[in-house]
């Protein structure tokens, strides 16, 4: 379980420690060395992420690290002494520490969940005074002060006065149509405007590669060497890790080659090899993985994860995997079909049972620390070779923190909701990853010979290319719906030990999950930007769309009561109508999204989903009340590993802003 505390100096933060000591102690000396070098490789991707967030993020990081160095070397690690020396009051120093902790946990000055900008909640003159700690800090502050405190750009997105995107870094503004043109051309690629596509690689080239395309919009050049220094360091640590690898040397070498050359096909080969590395003691995820932050939804942010497997926790997940076909046959798109073993034409003929592990994060270098992951994100690999699922157990256990109660649940139900929250959420995430992301068949051009009347994916087309900016949120929404749809299945819940006779009863978990759907839908409104009319987070948009579905199609099964004067909003669920109304509403939405996805029907999907996730009318007032009830933001403090000769030792840090800053300072990235 993770230690989770709320720091007195960080009232708007809920700081969780991703505890890993017990799992780390269970590794062999060789496995510890392997894990250490992989962790160093993961953390070496930090500056790539910072560069992908905003132009100022790397300099803000350097500023925080320089102040941490000064605090350690000049003031014996006492931030209070530093504040006193430069006549900064306690409140402003606490605000800076809170800002630094928030920045480091999100790896940037925009929230990983929501993509909205945050600034120090303190007087600028106080931070300028703190910067007097060293000449370098003073110089850095001068270069970042304006962008650090400016409310604009307020969020990430297509570049405008209110939004910015590091995925469109040129000085000349690029239009949405031009981004779409470049993305679609790159996807299908086997003199006018010149568009430069920066290719992440260690290698740089004196000459650039010009794509042979004929289009009046312009030509496209591939420029190597983006993130070259960081990828060089990552490759060095991967080579060191390979010396202690058991059966992982092949995909480590493929990682190395793909990062060095920027070759996507080599990276995709590494993913095929990685899938076959089942049940390793030390698991890993490396590469440009998640496309959430690209305005077009195709280019990905770097992620590096290293984690330690728990075999006892994994055993339960393995049992679910072995019986997964039974539950796939209960999903709505399989109804009424006898072909394909009763799964019908819109499900894969063979469900390739994936490796599903419960792991504890040793290093999680990403702008969001997710509780579950399903990879790789290449549908051609998933359909032909399979995929992997992992549950990040020491992240998931943060859900059990009793201090983090929801203001959207009625007081009379709050204790019961919190008691069941972790258990229901855990199963929901498991189902989301395994059967949400793991099911469905993309109808491709060769399937046209079947008796299928409709659209499909043409040769070279992909899910993200066809659906563009909708792809990630619709995919996450569909996965969430699959998990929620199956949460009343007593046979499934019994696999996890929940029955009508257990302490945590199966029926109560089902009810709790439907309340959670309402809570998450309301909470998701925090990540809607009224100014731009855009959503900042794929999952948040999905949760709100699900809430609207339940309200509109549930025939009063779920209600939301908003008291504007009291800034109070509560969700209620009629337990007796979960199956008759709640599940029926989810079924309709799930079936629609599944069919749109399978048949490449982006036009119908956009019309349906954009309407369902539209925030207008009284929903804007709900958003205002939700923001007034905003809960403490979660941040995570993680351990470090260090070498002492050939021995590796682990160091964990306090769940405080000071502890979080110290952990990053000692990471030396």
XYZ file of C-alpha atoms in Angstrom:
669
model
C 0.000 0.000 0.000
C 1.201 3.521 -0.666
C 1.768 5.908 2.174
C -0.459 8.886 1.493
C -0.378 12.064 3.489
C -1.518 15.645 3.110
C 1.277 18.092 3.820
C 0.408 20.991 6.145
C 2.303 23.303 3.810
C 0.416 22.128 0.732
C -3.274 22.339 1.477
C -4.268 22.196 -2.198
C -2.115 19.127 -2.823
C -2.656 15.524 -1.842
C 0.825 14.024 -1.927
C 1.087 10.269 -2.391
C 4.221 8.204 -2.010
C 4.632 5.449 -4.580
C 6.091 3.061 -2.042
C 8.370 0.443 -3.585
C 10.828 -0.703 -0.872
C 9.248 -4.103 -0.162
C 9.011 -5.006 -3.845
C 12.569 -3.833 -4.504
C 13.939 -5.897 -1.617
C 12.475 -9.007 -3.272
C 14.689 -8.668 -6.349
C 17.949 -10.503 -6.857
C 21.180 -8.421 -7.025
C 21.238 -8.837 -10.809
C 17.591 -7.773 -11.127
C 18.290 -4.708 -8.991
C 21.109 -3.687 -11.327
C 18.860 -4.238 -14.321
C 16.091 -2.176 -12.721
C 18.483 0.594 -11.693
C 19.827 1.175 -15.204
C 16.342 1.006 -16.708
C 15.159 3.558 -14.144
C 18.016 5.858 -15.091
C 16.970 5.482 -18.737
C 13.379 6.325 -17.846
C 14.239 9.471 -15.875
C 16.582 10.580 -18.669
C 13.471 11.221 -20.755
C 12.371 14.028 -18.418
C 13.681 16.857 -20.564
C 12.032 15.391 -23.654
C 8.663 15.634 -21.908
C 9.427 19.151 -20.665
C 10.269 20.210 -24.223
C 7.036 18.649 -25.457
C 5.011 20.650 -22.905
C 6.066 24.289 -23.341
C 9.015 26.438 -24.473
C 9.675 27.592 -20.892
C 9.319 24.237 -19.092
C 12.994 23.198 -19.219
C 14.122 26.552 -17.839
C 11.542 26.435 -15.026
C 12.831 22.954 -14.179
C 16.409 24.275 -14.108
C 15.288 27.149 -11.864
C 13.685 24.795 -9.335
C 16.704 22.492 -9.384
C 19.099 25.416 -8.892
C 17.141 26.627 -5.866
C 17.116 23.081 -4.483
C 20.902 22.968 -4.870
C 21.298 26.308 -3.092
C 18.986 25.186 -0.304
C 21.004 21.996 0.199
C 24.481 23.520 -0.040
C 23.982 26.946 1.570
C 21.104 26.412 3.993
C 21.524 22.770 5.113
C 18.387 21.773 3.191
C 16.242 24.218 5.170
C 13.803 26.088 2.936
C 12.728 28.106 5.980
C 16.303 29.359 6.422
C 16.475 30.309 2.752
C 13.184 32.219 3.063
C 14.341 34.041 6.177
C 17.615 35.076 4.552
C 15.821 36.766 1.662
C 12.955 38.151 3.744
C 10.259 35.960 2.171
C 7.252 35.233 4.346
C 6.195 31.704 5.267
C 3.045 31.766 3.105
C 4.921 32.734 -0.063
C 7.618 30.125 0.538
C 4.938 27.472 1.071
C 3.296 28.568 -2.195
C 6.578 28.233 -4.070
C 7.211 24.746 -2.660
C 3.696 23.750 -3.638
C 4.205 25.113 -7.160
C 7.511 23.275 -7.488
C 5.957 19.993 -6.320
C 3.061 20.417 -8.741
C 5.428 21.264 -11.615
C 7.725 18.303 -10.978
C 4.915 15.792 -10.579
C 3.294 16.949 -13.833
C 6.714 17.352 -15.516
C 5.783 20.779 -16.804
C 3.747 23.885 -16.078
C 0.540 22.446 -17.548
C -1.473 19.793 -15.749
C -0.900 16.307 -17.116
C -4.608 15.720 -16.589
C -6.428 18.652 -18.134
C -3.594 20.427 -20.003
C -4.396 23.703 -18.221
C -1.642 26.059 -17.181
C -0.823 26.694 -13.524
C 1.320 29.483 -12.090
C 2.853 30.216 -8.678
C 0.174 31.520 -6.304
C 2.460 34.037 -4.682
C 3.824 37.544 -5.138
C 6.227 37.754 -8.056
C 8.555 39.969 -5.992
C 8.842 37.201 -3.394
C 9.938 34.669 -6.005
C 12.367 37.239 -7.385
C 13.795 37.542 -3.879
C 14.151 33.769 -3.554
C 15.991 33.788 -6.885
C 18.739 35.904 -5.270
C 20.023 32.636 -3.801
C 22.472 32.428 -6.725
C 23.459 34.295 -9.868
C 22.239 31.407 -12.008
C 18.844 31.380 -10.285
C 18.587 35.142 -10.840
C 19.379 34.778 -14.546
C 16.938 31.891 -14.954
C 14.169 33.797 -13.196
C 14.671 36.768 -15.500
C 14.204 34.510 -18.514
C 11.074 32.706 -17.246
C 9.238 35.203 -15.014
C 6.921 36.498 -17.702
C 5.850 33.113 -19.088
C 5.778 31.570 -15.609
C 3.247 34.081 -14.241
C 1.333 34.928 -17.410
C -2.173 33.401 -17.548
C -1.782 32.923 -21.307
C -1.523 30.578 -23.083
C -4.020 29.104 -20.629
C -4.031 25.588 -22.042
C -2.465 23.234 -24.566
C -4.027 22.844 -28.005
C -3.811 24.164 -31.542
C -1.711 27.364 -31.345
C -3.868 30.455 -30.739
C -3.648 33.425 -28.377
C -5.146 31.255 -25.626
C -3.504 27.914 -26.410
C -0.090 26.619 -27.419
C 1.411 23.329 -28.546
C 5.026 22.242 -28.604
C 3.980 19.847 -31.383
C 3.722 22.918 -33.656
C 6.987 24.722 -32.745
C 7.519 26.931 -35.786
C 7.524 30.716 -35.620
C 5.010 30.941 -38.484
C 1.541 29.851 -37.288
C 0.299 26.605 -38.775
C -3.373 26.029 -39.474
C -5.455 23.043 -38.422
C -5.849 22.027 -42.082
C -2.087 22.140 -42.580
C -1.502 19.952 -39.519
C -4.068 17.483 -40.844
C -2.367 17.489 -44.252
C 1.065 16.735 -42.791
C -0.277 14.035 -40.459
C -2.267 12.295 -43.175
C 0.600 12.494 -45.658
C 3.046 11.049 -43.133
C 0.640 8.235 -42.334
C 0.155 7.223 -45.966
C 3.667 7.989 -47.202
C 5.218 4.668 -48.857
C 7.386 23.789 -54.221
C 5.472 25.667 -52.207
C 5.230 25.902 -48.422
C 7.790 23.661 -46.714
C 6.632 21.789 -43.618
C 9.389 20.392 -41.417
C 8.666 17.265 -39.378
C 11.130 16.877 -36.490
C 12.172 13.238 -36.095
C 13.317 12.138 -32.641
C 16.694 10.424 -32.973
C 20.245 10.446 -31.680
C 21.503 10.725 -35.229
C 21.519 14.047 -36.990
C 21.853 14.494 -40.715
C 23.522 17.171 -42.828
C 20.821 16.697 -45.433
C 17.104 16.358 -44.848
C 14.724 13.819 -46.347
C 12.103 15.351 -48.614
C 8.946 13.287 -49.057
C 7.890 12.706 -52.643
C 4.389 14.151 -52.433
C 2.531 16.185 -55.024
C 0.132 18.592 -53.417
C -0.407 22.344 -53.702
C -0.366 22.656 -49.906
C 3.413 22.255 -49.806
C 6.344 19.851 -49.443
C 7.372 17.926 -46.335
C 10.925 17.481 -45.039
C 12.019 15.066 -42.314
C 14.634 16.635 -40.025
C 16.513 14.227 -37.747
C 18.011 14.921 -34.343
C 15.056 16.065 -32.234
C 15.786 15.290 -28.543
C 19.189 13.951 -29.623
C 21.070 14.545 -26.341
C 18.407 12.969 -24.143
C 18.011 9.951 -26.431
C 21.797 9.483 -26.394
C 21.704 9.260 -22.590
C 18.729 6.920 -22.687
C 20.575 4.650 -25.115
C 23.617 4.604 -22.816
C 21.531 3.467 -19.857
C 19.748 0.863 -21.993
C 23.133 -0.573 -22.983
C 24.089 -0.772 -19.297
C 20.774 -2.468 -18.461
C 21.314 -5.044 -21.205
C 24.368 -6.362 -19.336
C 22.055 -7.590 -16.577
C 19.053 -8.596 -18.691
C 17.758 -12.144 -18.687
C 15.721 -12.593 -21.887
C 15.164 -8.918 -22.641
C 18.296 -8.133 -24.645
C 16.590 -8.252 -28.044
C 13.985 -5.578 -27.437
C 16.517 -3.454 -25.538
C 18.681 -3.500 -28.647
C 15.647 -2.655 -30.777
C 14.850 0.270 -28.462
C 18.442 1.391 -28.839
C 18.385 1.195 -32.629
C 15.026 2.927 -32.979
C 16.016 5.774 -30.645
C 19.345 6.163 -32.411
C 17.964 6.217 -35.945
C 14.410 7.452 -35.390
C 13.142 4.441 -37.340
C 9.499 3.794 -36.401
C 9.454 0.332 -37.971
C 12.302 -0.806 -35.695
C 10.384 0.547 -32.726
C 7.281 -1.381 -33.791
C 9.407 -4.526 -34.003
C 10.561 -3.842 -30.435
C 6.931 -3.817 -29.351
C 6.313 -7.218 -30.926
C 9.327 -8.585 -29.056
C 8.263 -6.862 -25.808
C 4.817 -8.477 -25.972
C 6.448 -11.910 -25.962
C 8.409 -11.128 -22.791
C 5.745 -12.503 -20.479
C 5.757 -12.193 -16.683
C 9.182 -10.537 -16.239
C 10.316 -9.722 -12.711
C 11.123 -6.186 -13.879
C 8.711 -4.721 -16.429
C 9.311 -1.678 -18.599
C 7.612 0.721 -21.011
C 9.718 3.005 -23.213
C 9.119 5.286 -26.135
C 6.846 7.926 -27.576
C 3.685 6.277 -26.373
C 0.594 8.379 -25.648
C -0.860 10.826 -28.227
C -3.199 12.631 -25.796
C -1.447 15.990 -26.039
C -1.011 16.243 -29.783
C -3.872 18.467 -31.018
C -4.298 16.109 -33.962
C -4.027 12.983 -31.809
C -1.246 11.198 -33.704
C 2.177 12.291 -32.361
C 3.090 10.972 -28.953
C 4.675 12.110 -25.702
C 7.664 10.273 -24.296
C 7.100 7.844 -21.444
C 9.500 5.728 -19.418
C 8.186 3.274 -16.837
C 10.080 0.650 -14.834
C 8.206 -1.548 -12.394
C 8.488 -4.677 -10.283
C 6.010 -7.530 -10.669
C 3.939 -8.943 -7.811
C 3.197 -12.582 -8.598
C 0.440 -13.049 -6.028
C -1.517 -10.033 -7.271
C -0.906 -11.126 -10.866
C -2.445 -14.575 -10.247
C -5.944 -13.091 -9.884
C -5.528 -11.134 -13.110
C -4.327 -14.267 -14.904
C -7.515 -16.074 -13.883
C -9.569 -13.274 -15.429
C -7.525 -13.434 -18.636
C -8.116 -17.188 -18.891
C -11.879 -16.671 -18.667
C -12.040 -13.465 -20.705
C -13.714 -15.085 -23.740
C -16.771 -15.805 -21.591
C -17.145 -12.122 -20.798
C -16.416 -10.939 -24.353
C -19.420 -12.979 -25.484
C -21.595 -10.880 -23.167
C -20.707 -7.555 -24.818
C -23.515 -5.968 -26.863
C -21.977 -6.272 -30.349
C -21.850 -10.061 -30.024
C -25.593 -10.437 -29.445
C -27.565 -12.444 -32.027
C -24.557 -13.887 -33.843
C -23.584 -17.539 -34.141
C -20.539 -17.009 -36.327
C -17.056 -16.500 -34.916
C -17.882 -18.656 -31.879
C -20.815 -16.411 -31.077
C -18.741 -13.209 -31.117
C -19.948 -12.020 -34.516
C -18.109 -10.115 -37.261
C -17.145 -7.091 -35.156
C -14.894 -8.980 -32.772
C -11.570 -10.651 -33.427
C -11.763 -14.361 -34.248
C -9.140 -15.140 -31.658
C -8.700 -13.203 -28.448
C -4.962 -13.382 -27.920
C -4.767 -13.799 -24.165
C -2.377 -11.051 -23.086
C 0.134 -10.945 -20.320
C -1.663 -9.128 -17.486
C 0.529 -8.207 -14.546
C 0.204 -6.327 -11.300
C 3.337 -4.247 -10.992
C 4.726 -1.637 -8.593
C 6.327 1.416 -10.187
C 10.024 1.928 -9.467
C 10.273 4.838 -11.934
C 7.305 6.393 -13.699
C 8.478 9.264 -15.905
C 5.347 10.692 -17.478
C 3.100 13.735 -17.247
C 0.327 11.483 -15.869
C 0.740 8.494 -13.559
C -1.986 6.136 -14.746
C -3.270 3.227 -12.677
C -3.471 0.885 -15.644
C -1.815 0.660 -19.064
C -2.608 -1.316 -22.217
C 0.058 -1.308 -24.942
C 1.225 -1.095 -27.669
C -0.883 1.644 -29.261
C -0.565 0.217 -32.763
C -3.733 -1.526 -33.859
C -2.006 -3.600 -36.544
C 0.271 -5.084 -33.853
C -2.596 -5.532 -31.398
C -4.728 -7.405 -33.913
C -1.960 -9.643 -35.243
C 0.381 -10.078 -32.271
C -1.566 -9.134 -29.149
C -0.813 -6.702 -26.357
C 0.152 -6.370 -22.708
C -1.830 -5.091 -19.746
C -0.414 -3.847 -16.483
C -1.958 -2.507 -13.298
C 0.269 -0.079 -11.377
C -0.570 -1.347 -7.896
C 1.215 1.303 -5.833
C -0.571 3.990 -7.880
C -3.960 2.260 -7.573
C -3.710 2.011 -3.787
C -3.858 5.814 -3.582
C -7.578 5.444 -4.374
C -8.084 3.950 -0.912
C -6.968 7.112 0.865
C -9.828 7.982 3.212
C -8.844 11.665 3.278
C -9.702 12.107 -0.401
C -13.495 12.066 -0.130
C -15.702 13.336 -2.945
C -17.815 16.496 -2.427
C -20.261 15.242 -5.072
C -21.572 12.321 -2.987
C -24.363 12.841 -0.446
C -23.061 13.059 3.118
C -25.132 10.056 4.211
C -23.390 7.900 1.578
C -19.878 9.371 1.772
C -18.391 6.798 4.168
C -19.839 3.848 2.258
C -18.715 5.307 -1.069
C -15.159 5.728 0.182
C -15.113 2.223 1.690
C -15.971 0.658 -1.685
C -14.197 3.151 -3.926
C -10.838 1.442 -4.286
C -12.347 -2.016 -4.804
C -14.791 -0.856 -7.485
C -12.246 1.386 -9.174
C -9.634 -1.377 -9.290
C -11.947 -3.789 -11.119
C -13.146 -1.021 -13.440
C -9.565 -0.220 -14.462
C -8.764 -3.917 -14.921
C -11.747 -4.382 -17.241
C -10.965 -1.106 -19.024
C -7.463 -2.301 -19.893
C -8.157 -5.978 -20.654
C -11.548 -5.984 -22.356
C -11.953 -2.295 -23.160
C -8.728 -1.778 -25.067
C -8.374 -5.475 -25.835
C -11.551 -6.094 -27.847
C -12.936 -5.079 -31.208
C -12.043 -5.758 -34.807
C -11.103 -3.047 -37.273
C -12.849 -3.727 -40.591
C -10.091 -3.251 -43.140
C -10.162 -3.178 -46.919
C -9.629 -6.889 -47.350
C -12.785 -7.500 -45.332
C -14.841 -5.984 -48.156
C -15.324 -9.461 -49.586
C -17.536 -10.308 -46.615
C -21.254 -9.509 -46.546
C -20.573 -6.183 -44.882
C -22.515 -3.150 -46.019
C -20.780 -0.037 -44.748
C -17.451 1.741 -44.448
C -14.076 0.316 -43.468
C -10.403 1.264 -43.180
C -8.712 1.631 -46.564
C -5.196 0.344 -47.073
C -2.719 2.407 -45.037
C -5.412 4.025 -42.889
C -5.267 3.803 -39.106
C -7.691 4.522 -36.292
C -5.893 7.707 -35.212
C -5.495 8.923 -38.781
C -9.179 8.508 -39.644
C -10.627 9.830 -36.378
C -7.989 12.517 -35.751
C -8.511 14.511 -32.560
C -11.443 12.288 -31.537
C -9.435 9.053 -31.582
C -7.976 9.077 -28.077
C -11.060 10.283 -26.202
C -13.442 7.947 -28.044
C -11.077 5.022 -27.481
C -10.862 5.790 -23.760
C -14.626 6.310 -23.538
C -15.311 2.973 -25.204
C -12.894 1.230 -22.819
C -14.514 2.899 -19.797
C -17.931 1.812 -21.045
C -16.851 -1.818 -21.426
C -15.612 -1.877 -17.830
C -18.760 -0.231 -16.474
C -21.071 -2.425 -18.567
C -19.636 -5.604 -17.041
C -19.566 -4.364 -13.444
C -22.858 -6.071 -12.545
C -21.586 -9.492 -13.643
C -21.622 -11.604 -10.471
C -19.456 -14.342 -11.978
C -16.800 -11.799 -12.868
C -16.894 -10.079 -9.471
C -16.575 -13.457 -7.758
C -13.191 -13.945 -9.447
C -11.957 -11.059 -7.306
C -13.535 -12.498 -4.161
C -16.647 -10.295 -4.085
C -19.926 -12.132 -3.573
C -23.172 -11.582 -1.671
C -21.441 -13.060 1.400
C -18.108 -11.211 1.354
C -17.382 -8.205 3.542
C -17.369 -5.985 0.450
C -20.477 -7.236 -1.343
C -20.697 -7.584 -5.110
C -23.972 -5.665 -5.406
C -22.543 -2.773 -3.397
C -19.551 -2.578 -5.750
C -21.878 -2.335 -8.728
C -23.849 0.469 -7.090
C -20.645 2.251 -6.083
C -19.358 2.121 -9.653
C -22.467 3.810 -11.018
C -22.132 6.549 -8.405
C -18.490 6.831 -9.480
C -19.635 7.365 -13.081
C -21.621 10.376 -11.919
C -18.788 11.697 -9.747
C -16.205 11.337 -12.518
C -18.526 12.994 -15.021
C -18.874 16.050 -12.793
C -15.193 16.118 -11.918
C -14.332 15.958 -15.597
C -15.880 19.400 -16.108
C -12.763 20.856 -14.446
C -10.855 20.025 -17.622
C -13.173 21.819 -20.036
C -11.841 25.182 -21.220
C -14.739 27.609 -21.641
C -12.606 30.153 -23.494
C -11.486 27.787 -26.247
C -14.475 25.452 -26.047
C -12.033 22.536 -25.923
C -11.472 19.609 -23.604
C -8.035 19.305 -22.030
C -8.095 15.610 -21.214
C -9.377 12.586 -23.149
C -10.639 10.696 -20.086
C -12.413 13.734 -18.633
C -14.321 14.304 -21.853
C -15.239 10.624 -21.917
C -16.506 10.706 -18.332
C -18.689 13.748 -18.976
C -20.133 12.181 -22.130
C -21.002 9.052 -20.124
C -22.682 11.181 -17.449
C -24.812 12.949 -20.067
C -25.738 9.589 -21.589
C -26.931 8.274 -18.217
C -28.889 11.474 -17.544
C -30.477 11.643 -20.997
C -31.095 7.949 -21.677
C -31.437 6.576 -18.138
C -35.051 7.753 -17.640
C -34.292 9.367 -14.283
C -32.151 6.483 -13.012
C -29.383 9.012 -12.261
C -29.978 12.592 -11.115
C -27.761 15.571 -10.384
C -28.955 18.264 -7.981
C -27.170 21.628 -8.150
C -27.543 24.355 -5.533
C -25.834 27.358 -7.084
C -26.213 29.605 -4.063
C -24.536 27.074 -1.784
C -21.996 26.012 -4.445
C -23.116 22.442 -3.863
C -23.716 19.689 -6.409
C -24.586 16.051 -5.709
C -25.186 12.937 -7.787
C -27.789 10.280 -6.923
C -28.363 6.785 -8.347
C -31.509 4.665 -8.045
C -30.021 1.314 -7.014
C -33.162 -0.605 -8.031
C -32.891 0.542 -11.663
C -29.213 -0.124 -12.373
C -29.819 -3.044 -14.730
C -33.084 -1.887 -16.279
C -32.077 1.713 -16.965
C -28.431 2.379 -16.118
C -26.918 -0.564 -17.928
C -29.337 -0.153 -20.842
C -28.164 3.443 -21.346
C -24.503 2.392 -21.264
C -25.261 -0.408 -23.725
C -26.607 2.005 -26.331
C -23.617 4.319 -26.074
C -21.094 1.495 -26.066
C -22.622 -0.153 -29.133
C -22.578 3.099 -31.076
C -18.929 3.892 -30.319
C -17.852 0.329 -31.000
C -19.505 0.252 -34.418
C -18.160 3.673 -35.388
C -14.689 2.525 -34.439
C -14.872 -0.838 -36.197
C -16.237 0.603 -39.438
C -14.144 3.795 -39.678
C -17.326 5.895 -39.521
C -15.653 9.054 -38.248
C -18.368 11.370 -39.562
C -21.206 9.755 -37.591
C -18.974 9.375 -34.551
C -18.067 13.049 -34.559
C -21.697 14.133 -34.819
C -22.758 11.852 -31.952
C -19.807 12.306 -29.616
C -19.364 16.040 -29.986
C -23.026 16.577 -29.168
C -22.839 14.247 -26.161
C -19.701 15.926 -24.783
C -20.879 19.486 -25.444
C -20.803 21.759 -22.389
C -23.473 24.427 -22.617
C -26.539 25.737 -20.782
C -26.878 24.473 -17.231
C -23.772 22.314 -17.647
C -21.702 25.514 -17.582
C -23.224 26.359 -14.206
C -22.435 22.833 -13.016
C -18.836 23.419 -14.095
C -18.673 26.627 -12.064
C -19.932 24.835 -8.952
C -17.563 21.909 -9.533
C -14.614 24.305 -9.701
C -15.795 25.924 -6.463
C -15.676 22.441 -4.874
C -12.292 21.595 -6.359
C -10.451 18.907 -4.419
C -6.741 18.803 -3.604
C -4.683 17.835 -6.631
C -2.834 14.551 -6.532
C 0.926 14.547 -6.921
C 3.291 11.633 -6.517
C 6.688 11.341 -4.887
C 8.864 8.505 -6.158
C 11.994 6.717 -5.008
C 15.476 6.769 -6.531
C 18.079 4.064 -6.910
C 21.817 4.606 -6.533
C 24.914 2.537 -7.257
C 27.492 1.789 -4.578
C 30.078 -0.240 -6.458
C 28.081 -3.186 -7.810
C 25.344 -2.851 -5.208
C 22.128 -0.920 -5.717
C 20.374 0.807 -2.872
C 16.965 2.434 -2.817
C 16.019 5.767 -1.280
C 12.431 6.828 -0.599
C 11.314 10.336 0.277
C 8.729 11.945 2.514
C 5.297 12.673 1.059
C 5.792 16.447 1.326
C 6.657 19.161 -1.199
C 10.180 19.230 0.243
C 10.514 15.463 -0.157
C 9.255 15.561 -3.726
C 11.683 18.348 -4.678
C 14.562 16.494 -3.036
C 13.753 13.319 -4.997
C 14.051 15.219 -8.285
C 17.162 17.085 -7.216
C 18.924 13.809 -6.432
C 17.806 12.343 -9.771
C 20.207 14.711 -11.544
C 18.480 14.821 -14.903
